[in-house]
CSV table of C-alpha atoms in Angstrom, one decimal:
chain,number,residue,atom,x,y,z
A,1,MET,CA,-25.6,-3.4,102.6
A,2,ALA,CA,-24.8,-5.6,99.5
A,3,GLU,CA,-21.3,-6.1,100.6
A,4,THR,CA,-22.4,-7.1,104.1
A,5,LEU,CA,-24.7,-9.7,102.7
A,6,SER,CA,-22.0,-10.9,100.4
A,7,ASP,CA,-19.7,-11.4,103.4
A,8,LEU,CA,-22.4,-13.1,105.4
A,9,LEU,CA,-23.2,-15.4,102.5
A,10,LYS,CA,-19.5,-15.9,101.9
A,11,LEU,CA,-19.8,-14.9,98.3
A,12,ALA,CA,-16.6,-12.9,98.3
A,13,PRO,CA,-14.1,-14.1,95.6
A,14,ASP,CA,-10.9,-15.9,96.6
A,15,ALA,CA,-7.7,-14.1,97.1
A,16,GLY,CA,-6.2,-15.8,94.0
A,17,GLU,CA,-9.1,-14.5,91.9
A,18,GLY,CA,-8.8,-10.9,92.8
A,19,THR,CA,-10.4,-8.5,95.3
A,20,GLN,CA,-13.0,-6.9,92.9
A,21,GLN,CA,-16.6,-7.9,93.7
A,22,ASP,CA,-18.8,-9.3,91.0
A,23,ALA,CA,-20.8,-6.4,89.8
A,24,THR,CA,-23.8,-8.6,88.9
A,25,THR,CA,-23.8,-10.3,92.3
A,26,LEU,CA,-23.6,-7.0,94.2
A,27,ALA,CA,-26.4,-5.5,92.0
A,28,TYR,CA,-28.7,-8.5,92.8
A,29,LEU,CA,-27.9,-8.3,96.6
A,30,SER,CA,-28.7,-4.6,96.5
A,31,HIS,CA,-32.0,-5.5,94.9
A,32,LEU,CA,-32.8,-8.1,97.5
A,33,ALA,CA,-32.0,-5.6,100.3
A,34,GLU,CA,-34.5,-3.2,99.0
A,35,LEU,CA,-37.4,-5.8,99.0
A,36,SER,CA,-39.7,-6.5,101.9
A,37,VAL,CA,-39.9,-9.8,103.6
A,38,ASP,CA,-43.2,-10.6,102.0
A,39,ASP,CA,-41.9,-9.9,98.6
A,40,LEU,CA,-38.9,-12.0,99.3
A,41,CYS,CA,-41.1,-14.9,100.3
A,42,SER,CA,-43.7,-14.6,97.6
A,43,LEU,CA,-42.6,-12.6,94.5
A,44,GLU,CA,-38.9,-13.2,94.3
A,45,PRO,CA,-39.0,-17.0,94.1
A,46,GLN,CA,-41.6,-16.7,91.3
A,47,ARG,CA,-39.5,-14.2,89.4
A,48,LEU,CA,-36.4,-16.3,89.8
A,49,SER,CA,-38.3,-19.3,88.5
A,50,GLN,CA,-39.5,-17.3,85.5
A,51,ALA,CA,-35.9,-16.1,84.8
A,52,SER,CA,-34.6,-19.6,85.1
A,53,GLN,CA,-37.2,-20.9,82.7
A,54,SER,CA,-36.4,-18.1,80.2
A,55,LEU,CA,-32.7,-18.8,80.4
A,56,LEU,CA,-33.3,-22.5,79.9
A,57,LEU,CA,-35.4,-21.9,76.8
A,58,SER,CA,-32.7,-19.5,75.5
A,59,VAL,CA,-30.0,-22.1,76.1
A,60,GLN,CA,-32.0,-24.8,74.4
A,61,ALA,CA,-32.7,-22.6,71.4
A,62,LEU,CA,-29.0,-21.6,71.2
A,63,SER,CA,-27.9,-25.2,71.4
A,64,LYS,CA,-30.4,-26.2,68.7
A,65,ARG,CA,-29.1,-23.5,66.4
A,66,SER,CA,-25.4,-24.0,67.1
A,67,GLN,CA,-25.3,-27.8,67.5
A,68,ARG,CA,-23.9,-28.6,64.1
A,69,LEU,CA,-21.4,-25.7,64.2
A,70,VAL,CA,-20.3,-26.7,67.7
A,71,VAL,CA,-19.8,-30.3,66.6
A,72,GLU,CA,-17.9,-29.3,63.5
A,73,SER,CA,-15.8,-26.9,65.5
A,74,ALA,CA,-15.0,-29.6,68.0
A,75,ALA,CA,-14.0,-32.1,65.3
A,76,SER,CA,-11.8,-29.5,63.6
A,77,HIS,CA,-10.2,-28.5,66.8
A,78,ALA,CA,-9.5,-32.1,67.6
A,79,SER,CA,-7.2,-32.3,64.5
A,80,LEU,CA,-5.2,-29.3,65.6
A,81,ARG,CA,-2.8,-31.6,67.5
A,82,GLN,CA,-1.7,-33.1,64.2
A,83,THR,CA,-2.2,-30.0,62.0
A,84,LEU,CA,-0.1,-27.5,64.0
A,85,PRO,CA,3.1,-29.7,64.0
A,86,ALA,CA,2.6,-30.3,60.2
A,87,VAL,CA,2.3,-26.6,59.6
A,88,ALA,CA,5.4,-25.9,61.6
A,89,GLN,CA,7.3,-28.6,59.6
A,90,SER,CA,6.0,-27.1,56.3
A,91,SER,CA,7.0,-23.6,57.4
A,92,HIS,CA,10.5,-24.9,58.3
A,93,GLU,CA,10.8,-26.6,54.9
A,94,LEU,CA,9.6,-23.4,53.1
A,95,ALA,CA,12.1,-21.3,54.9
A,96,GLN,CA,14.8,-23.7,53.7
A,97,ALA,CA,13.5,-23.8,50.1
A,98,ILE,CA,13.2,-20.0,49.7
A,99,PRO,CA,17.0,-19.4,49.1
A,100,ARG,CA,17.1,-22.3,46.6
A,101,LEU,CA,14.1,-20.8,44.8
A,102,ASP,CA,15.7,-17.4,44.7
A,103,ARG,CA,18.8,-18.9,43.1
A,104,GLU,CA,16.7,-20.8,40.5
A,105,ALA,CA,14.8,-17.6,39.7
A,106,GLU,CA,18.0,-15.7,39.2
A,107,ALA,CA,19.4,-18.4,36.9
A,108,PHE,CA,16.1,-18.4,34.9
A,109,SER,CA,16.2,-14.7,34.6
A,110,ALA,CA,19.8,-14.8,33.5
A,111,ALA,CA,19.1,-17.5,30.9
A,112,PHE,CA,15.8,-16.2,29.4
A,113,GLY,CA,16.0,-12.5,30.1
A,114,LYS,CA,16.3,-9.8,27.4
A,115,ALA,CA,20.0,-9.6,27.9
A,116,GLY,CA,20.4,-13.4,27.4
A,117,GLU,CA,21.3,-15.1,24.1
A,118,SER,CA,19.3,-18.2,24.4
A,119,SER,CA,18.4,-20.1,21.2
A,120,LEU,CA,15.0,-21.0,22.7
A,121,VAL,CA,14.2,-17.3,23.3
A,122,ALA,CA,15.4,-16.5,19.8
A,123,ARG,CA,13.1,-19.2,18.3
A,124,ARG,CA,10.2,-17.9,20.3
A,125,LYS,CA,10.8,-14.3,19.2
A,126,GLN,CA,11.1,-15.6,15.6
A,127,ALA,CA,7.8,-17.4,16.0
A,128,LEU,CA,6.1,-14.4,17.4
A,129,ARG,CA,7.5,-12.2,14.6
A,130,LEU,CA,6.3,-14.7,12.1
A,131,LEU,CA,2.8,-14.7,13.6
A,132,HIS,CA,2.7,-10.9,13.7
A,133,ASN,CA,3.7,-10.7,10.0
A,134,SER,CA,1.7,-13.6,8.8
A,135,GLU,CA,-0.7,-11.4,6.7
A,136,ARG,CA,2.2,-9.7,5.0
A,137,LEU,CA,3.9,-13.0,4.3
A,138,VAL,CA,0.6,-14.3,2.8
A,139,ASP,CA,0.5,-11.2,0.6
A,140,VAL,CA,4.1,-11.8,-0.6
A,141,MET,CA,3.3,-15.4,-1.4
A,142,GLU,CA,0.3,-14.4,-3.5
A,143,LEU,CA,2.4,-12.1,-5.7
A,144,PRO,CA,3.4,-14.8,-8.3
A,145,ALA,CA,-0.2,-15.8,-8.7
A,146,LEU,CA,-1.2,-12.1,-9.1
A,147,VAL,CA,1.5,-11.6,-11.7
A,148,ALA,CA,0.5,-14.7,-13.6
A,149,SER,CA,-3.2,-13.8,-13.5
A,150,ALA,CA,-2.4,-10.2,-14.7
A,151,VAL,CA,-0.4,-11.7,-17.6
A,152,LYS,CA,-3.2,-14.0,-18.6
A,153,ALA,CA,-6.0,-11.4,-18.1
A,154,SER,CA,-8.2,-10.4,-21.0
A,155,PRO,CA,-7.5,-7.7,-22.0
A,156,ALA,CA,-4.0,-8.2,-20.9
A,157,GLY,CA,-3.1,-6.1,-17.8
A,158,TYR,CA,0.6,-5.6,-18.7
A,159,SER,CA,0.9,-2.3,-16.9
A,160,SER,CA,-0.3,-3.9,-13.7
A,161,THR,CA,2.0,-6.8,-14.3
A,162,LEU,CA,5.0,-4.6,-14.6
A,163,ASP,CA,4.1,-2.7,-11.4
A,164,LEU,CA,3.8,-6.0,-9.5
A,165,TYR,CA,7.0,-7.2,-11.0
A,166,ALA,CA,8.8,-4.0,-10.0
A,167,HIS,CA,7.5,-4.5,-6.4
A,168,VAL,CA,8.9,-8.0,-6.4
A,169,ARG,CA,12.2,-6.8,-7.6
A,170,ARG,CA,12.3,-4.2,-4.9
A,171,LEU,CA,11.6,-6.8,-2.3
A,172,ALA,CA,14.4,-8.9,-3.7
A,173,SER,CA,16.8,-6.0,-3.4
A,174,LEU,CA,15.7,-5.4,0.2
A,175,TYR,CA,15.8,-9.0,1.3
A,176,PRO,CA,18.4,-10.8,-0.9
A,177,SER,CA,19.0,-13.6,1.6
A,178,SER,CA,15.3,-14.6,2.1
A,179,PRO,CA,14.4,-17.9,0.5
A,180,LEU,CA,10.8,-16.9,0.3
A,181,VAL,CA,11.5,-13.7,-1.6
A,182,SER,CA,13.9,-15.6,-3.9
A,183,SER,CA,11.2,-18.2,-4.6
A,184,VAL,CA,8.7,-15.4,-5.3
A,185,LEU,CA,11.2,-13.6,-7.6
A,186,ALA,CA,11.8,-16.9,-9.6
A,187,ASP,CA,8.1,-17.4,-10.1
A,188,ALA,CA,7.6,-13.7,-11.1
A,189,ASP,CA,10.5,-14.0,-13.6
A,190,ALA,CA,8.8,-17.0,-15.2
A,191,ALA,CA,5.6,-15.1,-15.5
A,192,ILE,CA,7.5,-12.1,-17.0
A,193,ARG,CA,9.2,-14.3,-19.5
A,194,GLN,CA,5.8,-15.6,-20.6
A,195,MET,CA,4.7,-12.0,-20.9
A,196,ALA,CA,7.8,-11.2,-23.0
A,197,ALA,CA,6.9,-14.1,-25.3
A,198,ASP,CA,3.4,-12.9,-25.6
A,199,LEU,CA,4.6,-9.4,-26.5
A,200,LEU,CA,6.9,-10.9,-29.2
A,201,VAL,CA,3.9,-12.7,-30.6
A,202,ALA,CA,2.0,-9.4,-30.6
A,203,LEU,CA,4.9,-7.8,-32.5
A,204,LYS,CA,4.4,-10.5,-35.2
A,205,THR,CA,0.8,-9.7,-35.7
A,206,PRO,CA,0.2,-9.0,-39.4
A,207,GLY,CA,-2.0,-5.9,-38.9
A,208,LEU,CA,0.1,-4.2,-36.3
A,209,LYS,CA,-0.7,-0.5,-35.8
A,210,LEU,CA,1.6,2.3,-34.7
A,211,ALA,CA,0.0,2.8,-31.3
A,212,ALA,CA,0.0,-0.9,-30.5
A,213,ALA,CA,3.6,-1.2,-31.7
A,214,LEU,CA,4.9,1.7,-29.5
A,215,ARG,CA,3.0,0.4,-26.5
A,216,THR,CA,4.3,-3.1,-26.9
A,217,VAL,CA,7.9,-1.9,-27.4
A,218,GLY,CA,7.5,0.3,-24.3
A,219,TRP,CA,6.5,-2.7,-22.2
A,220,LEU,CA,9.5,-4.7,-23.6
A,221,LYS,CA,11.8,-1.7,-22.8
A,222,ARG,CA,10.8,-2.0,-19.1
A,223,ILE,CA,11.4,-5.8,-18.8
A,224,VAL,CA,14.3,-6.5,-21.1
A,225,PRO,CA,17.0,-5.1,-18.7
A,226,ASP,CA,15.6,-7.2,-15.8
A,227,LEU,CA,15.5,-10.4,-17.9
A,228,ILE,CA,18.8,-10.0,-19.7
A,229,SER,CA,21.4,-8.3,-17.7
A,230,GLY,CA,23.9,-6.2,-19.5
A,231,THR,CA,21.8,-5.7,-22.6
A,232,PRO,CA,20.8,-2.1,-23.3
A,233,GLY,CA,17.2,-1.9,-24.4
A,234,ASP,CA,17.9,1.1,-26.6
A,235,ASP,CA,20.1,-1.0,-28.9
A,236,ALA,CA,18.4,-4.3,-28.8
A,237,LEU,CA,14.7,-3.5,-29.0
A,238,PRO,CA,14.7,-1.7,-32.4
A,239,ALA,CA,16.5,-4.6,-33.9
A,240,LEU,CA,14.2,-7.0,-32.2
A,241,PHE,CA,11.2,-5.1,-33.6
A,242,LEU,CA,12.6,-5.3,-37.1
A,243,VAL,CA,13.3,-9.0,-36.7
A,244,CYS,CA,9.7,-9.7,-35.6
A,245,ARG,CA,8.2,-7.6,-38.4
A,246,LEU,CA,10.5,-9.1,-41.0
A,247,THR,CA,9.5,-12.6,-39.7
A,248,THR,CA,5.9,-11.6,-40.3
A,249,LEU,CA,6.7,-10.5,-43.8
A,250,LEU,CA,8.5,-13.7,-44.6
A,251,THR,CA,5.7,-15.8,-43.1
A,252,THR,CA,3.1,-13.9,-45.2
A,253,LEU,CA,5.2,-14.4,-48.3
A,254,ALA,CA,5.6,-18.0,-47.5
A,255,ALA,CA,1.8,-18.3,-47.6
A,256,LEU,CA,2.1,-17.7,-51.3
A,257,GLU,CA,3.9,-21.0,-51.7
A,258,PRO,CA,1.1,-22.6,-53.9
A,259,LEU,CA,1.3,-19.7,-56.4
A,260,ARG,CA,5.1,-19.9,-56.4
A,261,GLU,CA,5.0,-23.6,-57.2
A,262,LEU,CA,2.8,-22.8,-60.2
A,263,ALA,CA,5.2,-20.1,-61.2
A,264,ASP,CA,8.1,-22.5,-60.9
A,265,GLU,CA,6.3,-25.0,-63.1
A,266,GLU,CA,5.8,-22.3,-65.8
A,267,ARG,CA,9.5,-21.3,-65.5
A,268,LEU,CA,10.5,-25.0,-66.1
A,269,ARG,CA,8.1,-25.2,-69.1
A,270,LEU,CA,9.6,-22.1,-70.5
A,271,ALA,CA,13.1,-23.5,-70.2
A,272,LYS,CA,12.0,-26.7,-72.0
A,273,SER,CA,9.9,-25.0,-74.7
A,274,ALA,CA,11.6,-24.4,-78.0
A,275,GLN,CA,8.6,-22.5,-79.6
A,276,SER,CA,7.3,-19.0,-78.8
A,277,TRP,CA,6.1,-18.7,-75.2
A,278,SER,CA,2.6,-17.5,-74.6
A,279,GLY,CA,2.2,-18.5,-70.9
A,280,GLY,CA,3.1,-16.8,-67.7
A,281,GLN,CA,-0.4,-16.2,-66.3
A,282,GLN,CA,0.4,-18.0,-63.0
A,283,THR,CA,3.7,-16.2,-62.7
A,284,GLU,CA,1.9,-12.9,-63.2
A,285,ARG,CA,-0.5,-13.8,-60.4
A,286,TYR,CA,2.3,-14.7,-58.1
A,287,LEU,CA,4.3,-11.6,-58.8
A,288,LYS,CA,1.4,-9.3,-58.4
A,289,ARG,CA,0.4,-10.9,-55.2
A,290,PHE,CA,4.0,-10.9,-54.0
A,291,ILE,CA,4.5,-7.2,-54.8
A,292,GLU,CA,1.2,-6.3,-53.1
A,293,VAL,CA,2.1,-8.1,-49.9
A,294,PHE,CA,5.6,-6.6,-50.1
A,295,ARG,CA,4.4,-3.1,-50.6
A,296,GLU,CA,1.9,-3.2,-47.7
A,297,HIS,CA,4.3,-4.8,-45.2
A,298,SER,CA,7.5,-3.0,-46.2
A,299,PHE,CA,6.0,0.4,-45.9
A,300,GLY,CA,4.5,-0.4,-42.5
A,301,ILE,CA,7.8,-1.9,-41.3
A,302,VAL,CA,9.9,1.1,-42.2
A,303,SER,CA,7.4,3.7,-41.1
A,304,ILE,CA,6.7,2.1,-37.7
A,305,SER,CA,10.4,1.4,-37.2
A,306,LYS,CA,11.2,5.0,-37.6
A,307,SER,CA,8.7,5.9,-34.9
A,308,VAL,CA,10.1,3.1,-32.7
A,309,ASP,CA,13.6,4.5,-33.1
A,310,ALA,CA,12.4,8.0,-32.3
A,311,SER,CA,11.0,6.7,-29.0
A,312,PHE,CA,14.4,5.8,-27.8
A,313,ALA,CA,16.7,8.5,-26.6
A,314,THR,CA,20.0,8.4,-28.5
A,315,PRO,CA,23.0,9.4,-26.3
A,316,THR,CA,25.1,12.1,-27.7
A,317,THR,CA,28.8,11.1,-27.7
A,318,SER,CA,31.6,13.5,-28.6
A,319,MET,CA,34.1,12.6,-31.2
A,320,THR,CA,36.9,12.6,-28.7
A,321,SER,CA,35.3,10.0,-26.5
A,322,ASP,CA,34.5,7.6,-29.3
A,323,PRO,CA,36.6,8.2,-32.4
A,324,LEU,CA,34.8,5.5,-34.4
A,325,ARG,CA,31.4,6.9,-33.4
A,326,SER,CA,28.4,4.7,-32.8
A,327,LEU,CA,27.2,2.1,-35.3
A,328,PRO,CA,24.4,3.1,-37.6
A,329,SER,CA,20.9,2.1,-36.9
A,330,VAL,CA,19.7,-1.3,-38.0
A,331,LEU,CA,16.8,0.5,-39.9
A,332,SER,CA,19.3,2.1,-42.2
A,333,THR,CA,20.3,-1.3,-43.7
A,334,LEU,CA,16.8,-2.9,-43.6
A,335,PRO,CA,15.4,-1.2,-46.9
A,336,LEU,CA,18.4,-2.6,-48.8
A,337,HIS,CA,17.6,-6.1,-47.5
A,338,LEU,CA,13.9,-5.7,-48.4
A,339,VAL,CA,14.6,-4.3,-51.9
A,340,SER,CA,17.1,-7.1,-52.5
A,341,LEU,CA,14.4,-9.6,-51.6
A,342,LEU,CA,12.0,-8.0,-54.1
A,343,LEU,CA,14.6,-7.6,-56.9
A,344,GLU,CA,15.7,-11.2,-56.5
A,345,THR,CA,12.1,-12.4,-57.0
A,346,LEU,CA,11.7,-10.2,-60.0
A,347,ARG,CA,15.0,-11.4,-61.5
A,348,THR,CA,13.8,-15.0,-61.1
A,349,TYR,CA,10.2,-14.9,-62.2
A,350,LEU,CA,9.7,-11.8,-64.4
A,351,PRO,CA,11.4,-13.2,-67.5
A,352,THR,CA,8.7,-15.9,-67.6
A,353,VAL,CA,6.1,-13.2,-68.3
A,354,ARG,CA,6.4,-12.4,-72.0
A,355,ASP,CA,3.1,-10.6,-72.5
A,356,GLN,CA,4.0,-6.9,-72.7
A,357,PRO,CA,0.8,-5.5,-71.1
A,358,SER,CA,1.3,-7.9,-68.2
A,359,ARG,CA,4.9,-6.9,-67.8
A,360,ASP,CA,4.0,-3.3,-67.9
A,361,SER,CA,1.3,-3.9,-65.3
A,362,ILE,CA,3.8,-5.7,-63.0
A,363,ILE,CA,6.5,-3.0,-63.5
A,364,THR,CA,4.0,-0.3,-62.8
A,365,GLN,CA,3.0,-2.0,-59.6
A,366,VAL,CA,6.7,-2.2,-58.7
A,367,LEU,CA,7.2,1.5,-59.4
A,368,TYR,CA,4.2,2.3,-57.2
A,369,CYS,CA,5.9,0.3,-54.5
A,370,ALA,CA,9.2,2.2,-55.1
A,371,GLY,CA,7.3,5.4,-54.8
A,372,SER,CA,5.7,4.3,-51.6
A,373,LEU,CA,9.0,3.5,-50.0
A,374,GLY,CA,10.4,6.7,-51.6
A,375,ARG,CA,8.3,8.7,-49.2
A,376,LEU,CA,10.4,7.1,-46.4
A,377,GLY,CA,13.7,7.7,-48.3
A,378,ALA,CA,14.0,4.3,-49.8
A,379,ASP,CA,13.1,4.7,-53.5
A,380,PHE,CA,14.6,1.8,-55.5
A,381,GLY,CA,13.2,2.6,-58.9
A,382,MET,CA,16.6,3.2,-60.4
A,383,LEU,CA,17.6,-0.4,-59.4
A,384,LEU,CA,15.2,-1.9,-61.8
A,385,ALA,CA,17.7,-1.5,-64.6
A,386,VAL,CA,20.2,-3.7,-62.7
A,387,ILE,CA,17.9,-6.8,-63.0
A,388,GLY,CA,17.5,-6.3,-66.8
A,389,ILE,CA,14.1,-4.5,-66.9
A,390,GLU,CA,14.6,-2.3,-70.0
A,391,GLU,CA,11.1,-0.9,-70.3
A,392,TRP,CA,11.2,0.7,-66.9
A,393,SER,CA,12.4,4.0,-68.3
A,394,ASP,CA,9.6,4.3,-70.8
A,395,LEU,CA,7.1,3.6,-68.1
A,396,VAL,CA,8.6,6.2,-65.8
A,397,LYS,CA,8.4,8.8,-68.6
A,398,ARG,CA,4.8,7.8,-69.3
A,399,HIS,CA,3.9,8.1,-65.7
A,400,ARG,CA,5.6,11.5,-65.4
A,401,LEU,CA,3.8,12.7,-68.5
A,402,LEU,CA,0.4,11.6,-67.1
A,403,ALA,CA,1.3,13.1,-63.7
A,404,GLY,CA,2.1,16.4,-65.5
A,405,ARG,CA,-1.2,16.4,-67.4
A,406,LEU,CA,-3.1,15.6,-64.2
A,407,GLU,CA,-1.4,18.5,-62.4
A,408,SER,CA,-2.2,20.9,-65.3
A,409,VAL,CA,-5.8,19.8,-65.3
A,410,ILE,CA,-6.1,20.3,-61.5
A,411,GLY,CA,-4.4,23.7,-61.8
A,412,ASP,CA,-6.8,24.8,-64.6
A,413,HIS,CA,-9.7,23.7,-62.5
A,414,ARG,CA,-8.5,25.6,-59.5
A,415,GLY,CA,-7.9,28.7,-61.6
A,416,HIS,CA,-11.3,28.7,-63.2
A,417,ALA,CA,-13.2,27.9,-60.0
A,418,PRO,CA,-13.0,31.4,-58.5
A,419,THR,CA,-14.2,33.0,-61.8
A,420,HIS,CA,-17.2,30.8,-62.0
A,421,THR,CA,-18.0,31.5,-58.4
A,422,THR,CA,-17.8,35.3,-58.9
A,423,ALA,CA,-20.0,35.1,-62.0
A,424,ALA,CA,-22.6,33.1,-60.1
A,425,LEU,CA,-22.6,35.6,-57.3
A,426,THR,CA,-23.0,38.5,-59.8
A,427,SER,CA,-25.9,36.9,-61.6
A,428,ARG,CA,-27.7,36.4,-58.3
């Protein structure tokens, strides 16, 4: 029925548009065929009017909502005539540029790749390595300041200084061509030289003790081979210690210059005097003070020097390897030099003292000094006869007699002490 109505109303599609009927049109015609004539005349026009009004409102609402988008879309699509040819041209140019870009990329990769030897890449790698090791470099640059502060610390941190200096020397051996390490080593060497000078000043201290002397010589033993190449510390340091201590002795004796000048004046007056001489008091003061200083320092020098020599390991060389053997220690000749210094002073100034008790007092003091050095194997009492002191033998006999009496008294006291103790216990 719907198809018949469609044919009557000539609603069939054209041959060019196809033979399939519009489904919506056929559905509406089928709906009309089912209605009565009254409904067609009264209800259907009203329903169509309502549907038309509803569609109109929907179209108006849609146009209101989409007006801006439609306008923009129309404007955008209007420029497609110019845009599409431009896109085509750009695509063509891009297709032509891709091979050239590929060649440039390969050239860049060959120039700046890992396998390349570019100076720019090397500089960049060096800069990155420098940035990565910046903290270590700062630590290395602070080493000279640390060494200098350790040297100047109070109390002196010489052990820490030597540890830091050993670290600097180790860096210098690992990186001999580094300017930074060479500069740090030069600054550290200057600080160590200052430390060596301070240690030498410490060795010249008048009241130097054995422990301080051994500790100071031990520090010098660690730094002398680094400061003076080719110098064995075992041979140089004992002699250096003796030189420092002998300098201290001579400096202390030089402080007696005012007394010596007075003694020289008395000696000149004695030479000019034709009468009996009763002076010599200033000479006596000078000699007693000289002998006192000499006794104190000479005993300390020899005793501490023996301990210093013992702290160095002496290499054992066979007679076949060294026919002449090694030279004797400097300490073996030092007592002779010290004794000659004392004897020369006695030879010069003792004749000025004519008072016999004063001479006996001075000679007794000299004998005590000789006995003090005699405990170290340097007794020079027999040499007093060489300088013309004739009364030394009588004084020696007198001292030995007094020493024998003292020993007998002590022996008697020790022998009677147990008897008295036993008697006291028995009485109780």
